[in-house]
GROMACS .gro file of C-alpha atoms in nm:
model
  145
    1MET     CA    1 -12.832 -15.675  12.265
    2GLN     CA    2 -13.021 -15.495  11.934
    3LEU     CA    3 -13.209 -15.179  11.995
    4ASP     CA    4 -13.563 -15.123  11.882
    5GLU     CA    5 -13.497 -14.838  11.652
    6ALA     CA    6 -13.877 -14.788  11.586
    7ASN     CA    7 -13.900 -14.710  11.988
    8LEU     CA    8 -13.595 -14.462  12.003
    9THR     CA    9 -13.692 -14.221  11.760
   10ARG     CA   10 -14.061 -14.206  11.926
   11ASN     CA   11 -13.913 -14.075  12.267
   12ALA     CA   12 -13.672 -13.856  12.071
   13ARG     CA   13 -13.920 -13.581  12.059
   14VAL     CA   14 -13.799 -13.213  12.185
   15GLU     CA   15 -14.097 -13.046  12.493
   16ILE     CA   16 -14.170 -12.699  12.403
   17LEU     CA   17 -14.425 -12.547  12.618
   18PRO     CA   18 -14.204 -12.564  12.942
   19LEU     CA   19 -14.052 -12.353  12.670
   20ILE     CA   20 -14.270 -12.087  12.602
   21ASP     CA   21 -14.396 -12.111  12.997
   22VAL     CA   22 -14.045 -11.951  12.985
   23VAL     CA   23 -14.071 -11.707  12.759
   24PHE     CA   24 -14.436 -11.589  12.860
   25LEU     CA   25 -14.304 -11.541  13.220
   26LEU     CA   26 -13.989 -11.340  13.069
   27LEU     CA   27 -14.255 -11.096  12.890
   28VAL     CA   28 -14.469 -11.032  13.146
   29PHE     CA   29 -14.169 -10.962  13.422
   30PHE     CA   30 -14.034 -10.757  13.120
   31ILE     CA   31 -14.398 -10.524  13.085
   32VAL     CA   32 -14.501 -10.443  13.428
   33MET     CA   33 -14.056 -10.325  13.473
   34PHE     CA   34 -14.139 -10.105  13.205
   35LEU     CA   35 -14.505  -9.996  13.349
   36SER     CA   36 -14.315  -9.860  13.665
   37MET     CA   37 -14.068  -9.720  13.550
   38LYS     CA   38 -14.108  -9.317  13.622
   39VAL     CA   39 -13.934  -9.104  13.321
   40GLN     CA   40 -13.819  -8.777  13.459
   41ARG     CA   41 -13.836  -8.508  13.198
   42GLY     CA   42 -13.584  -8.221  13.313
   43LEU     CA   43 -13.363  -7.953  13.234
   44PRO     CA   44 -13.120  -8.139  13.070
   45LEU     CA   45 -12.842  -8.124  13.420
   46GLU     CA   46 -12.514  -8.281  13.479
   47LEU     CA   47 -12.538  -8.380  13.842
   48PRO     CA   48 -12.225  -8.321  14.121
   49GLN     CA   49 -12.079  -8.649  14.271
   50VAL     CA   50 -12.067  -8.737  14.647
   51SER     CA   51 -11.990  -9.036  14.931
   52GLU     CA   52 -12.343  -9.101  14.985
   53THR     CA   53 -12.667  -9.096  14.766
   54GLN     CA   54 -12.981  -9.142  14.973
   55THR     CA   55 -13.282  -9.343  14.802
   56ILE     CA   56 -13.651  -9.150  14.838
   57GLN     CA   57 -13.909  -9.409  14.789
   58GLN     CA   58 -14.201  -9.108  14.793
   59GLU     CA   59 -14.341  -8.925  14.490
   60SER     CA   60 -14.216  -8.588  14.488
   61VAL     CA   61 -14.084  -8.277  14.308
   62GLN     CA   62 -13.863  -8.208  14.071
   63ILE     CA   63 -13.705  -7.878  14.048
   64SER     CA   64 -13.392  -7.860  13.870
   65ILE     CA   65 -13.195  -7.590  13.780
   66ASN     CA   66 -12.923  -7.555  13.443
   67LYS     CA   67 -12.594  -7.432  13.496
   68THR     CA   68 -12.765  -7.057  13.325
   69GLY     CA   69 -12.912  -7.067  13.627
   70ASP     CA   70 -13.304  -7.171  13.436
   71ILE     CA   71 -13.545  -7.331  13.681
   72ALA     CA   72 -13.821  -7.593  13.581
   73VAL     CA   73 -14.098  -7.807  13.804
   74ASP     CA   74 -14.097  -8.102  13.709
   75GLY     CA   75 -13.976  -8.025  13.359
   76LYS     CA   76 -14.174  -7.685  13.235
   77ILE     CA   77 -13.936  -7.376  13.318
   78VAL     CA   78 -14.059  -7.110  13.545
   79SER     CA   79 -13.938  -6.767  13.712
   80LEU     CA   80 -13.821  -6.762  14.118
   81ASP     CA   81 -14.162  -6.527  14.139
   82LYS     CA   82 -14.410  -6.869  13.995
   83LEU     CA   83 -14.197  -7.090  14.143
   84ILE     CA   84 -14.381  -7.140  14.479
   85GLN     CA   85 -14.737  -7.092  14.270
   86GLU     CA   86 -14.658  -7.409  14.084
   87ILE     CA   87 -14.613  -7.659  14.333
   88SER     CA   88 -14.800  -7.482  14.641
   89ARG     CA   89 -15.095  -7.753  14.638
   90ASP     CA   90 -14.880  -8.073  14.869
   91LYS     CA   91 -14.664  -7.914  15.172
   92ALA     CA   92 -14.648  -8.261  15.242
   93ARG     CA   93 -14.462  -8.355  14.889
   94SER     CA   94 -14.109  -8.423  14.879
   95ILE     CA   95 -13.937  -8.165  14.672
   96ILE     CA   96 -13.627  -8.253  14.574
   97ILE     CA   97 -13.337  -7.976  14.409
   98GLN     CA   98 -13.138  -8.129  14.112
   99GLY     CA   99 -12.879  -7.822  14.024
  100ASP     CA  100 -12.690  -7.869  13.800
  101ARG     CA  101 -12.279  -7.912  13.923
  102LYS     CA  102 -12.209  -7.576  13.719
  103ALA     CA  103 -12.460  -7.346  13.797
  104GLU     CA  104 -12.467  -7.074  14.060
  105LEU     CA  105 -12.522  -7.198  14.374
  106GLY     CA  106 -12.651  -6.873  14.472
  107VAL     CA  107 -12.906  -6.985  14.284
  108ALA     CA  108 -12.980  -7.276  14.431
  109LEU     CA  109 -12.989  -7.119  14.705
  110GLN     CA  110 -13.270  -6.851  14.625
  111VAL     CA  111 -13.564  -7.179  14.545
  112LEU     CA  112 -13.448  -7.293  14.884
  113GLY     CA  113 -13.483  -6.932  15.115
  114GLN     CA  114 -13.842  -6.989  14.893
  115LEU     CA  115 -13.971  -7.294  15.015
  116THR     CA  116 -13.897  -7.256  15.334
  117LEU     CA  117 -14.009  -6.969  15.317
  118ALA     CA  118 -14.379  -7.050  15.175
  119GLY     CA  119 -14.349  -7.382  15.447
  120PHE     CA  120 -14.183  -7.697  15.249
  121SER     CA  121 -13.955  -7.894  15.511
  122ASN     CA  122 -13.881  -8.219  15.321
  123ILE     CA  123 -13.680  -8.144  15.102
  124ALA     CA  124 -13.352  -8.299  14.941
  125PHE     CA  125 -13.077  -8.277  14.639
  126ALA     CA  126 -13.016  -8.495  14.422
  127ALA     CA  127 -12.673  -8.550  14.342
  128ASP     CA  128 -12.482  -8.853  14.129
  129GLU     CA  129 -12.317  -9.083  14.348
  130GLY     CA  130 -11.848  -9.165  14.332
  131VAL     CA  131 -11.669  -8.911  14.522
  132LYS     CA  132 -11.457  -8.994  14.801
  133SER     CA  133 -11.582  -8.963  15.133
  134PHE     CA  134 -11.329  -8.594  15.278
  135GLU     CA  135 -11.248  -8.839  15.491
  136ALA     CA  136 -11.076  -9.028  15.229
  137LEU     CA  137 -10.914  -8.735  14.990
  138ASN     CA  138 -10.768  -8.593  15.318
  139GLU     CA  139 -10.597  -8.938  15.335
  140SER     CA  140 -10.505  -8.922  14.963
  141SER     CA  141 -10.398  -8.629  15.027
  142ASP     CA  142 -10.069  -8.556  14.884
  143VAL     CA  143  -9.980  -8.241  15.040
  144ASP     CA  144  -9.886  -8.195  15.359
  145HIS     CA  145 -10.057  -7.929  15.594
   0.00000   0.00000   0.00000
C-alpha cells in the first residue's frame, strides 16, 4: 500500500485559532480579576492570629492601629479625637479594626469605646487565621494542672 506524500503534507497543519481563543479568554479573566481587587492602604501591621475567621463581604471602613498606637482610617492617620468625625458619614457601614499584635490593648479599647458611643454597631476585629483553638491548645499542653 503506497501513501500519497502530497496528501500527507497538505493535511498536517497546526490549528492556531483555538489557541488564540483560549489565550484571549485567559487575558479577559485576568483583567476582570485585577479590576475587581481592592487595594487596602493603611499602617504596616502584624495582625494577631486566631483559630477561626469570618470574611466580611460588604463595603467597610478600615481602622488600623500600629504598635506605636497610631490610628489610621482607610490609610489616613488621625487622632482619637478626630476618629468619629472621619467616619461618621454612614453609621450602617461595617467597621473593621486592624490592630497590630504588639499594639497596646488600651488604644484598641479606646477606639472601640468611641465607636460604640457614636452609635456604630457593626464592628469587627481583623485577624490572621492560624492559631489553634483554646481546646486544642489545652489538649496539646504538657503542663499538668
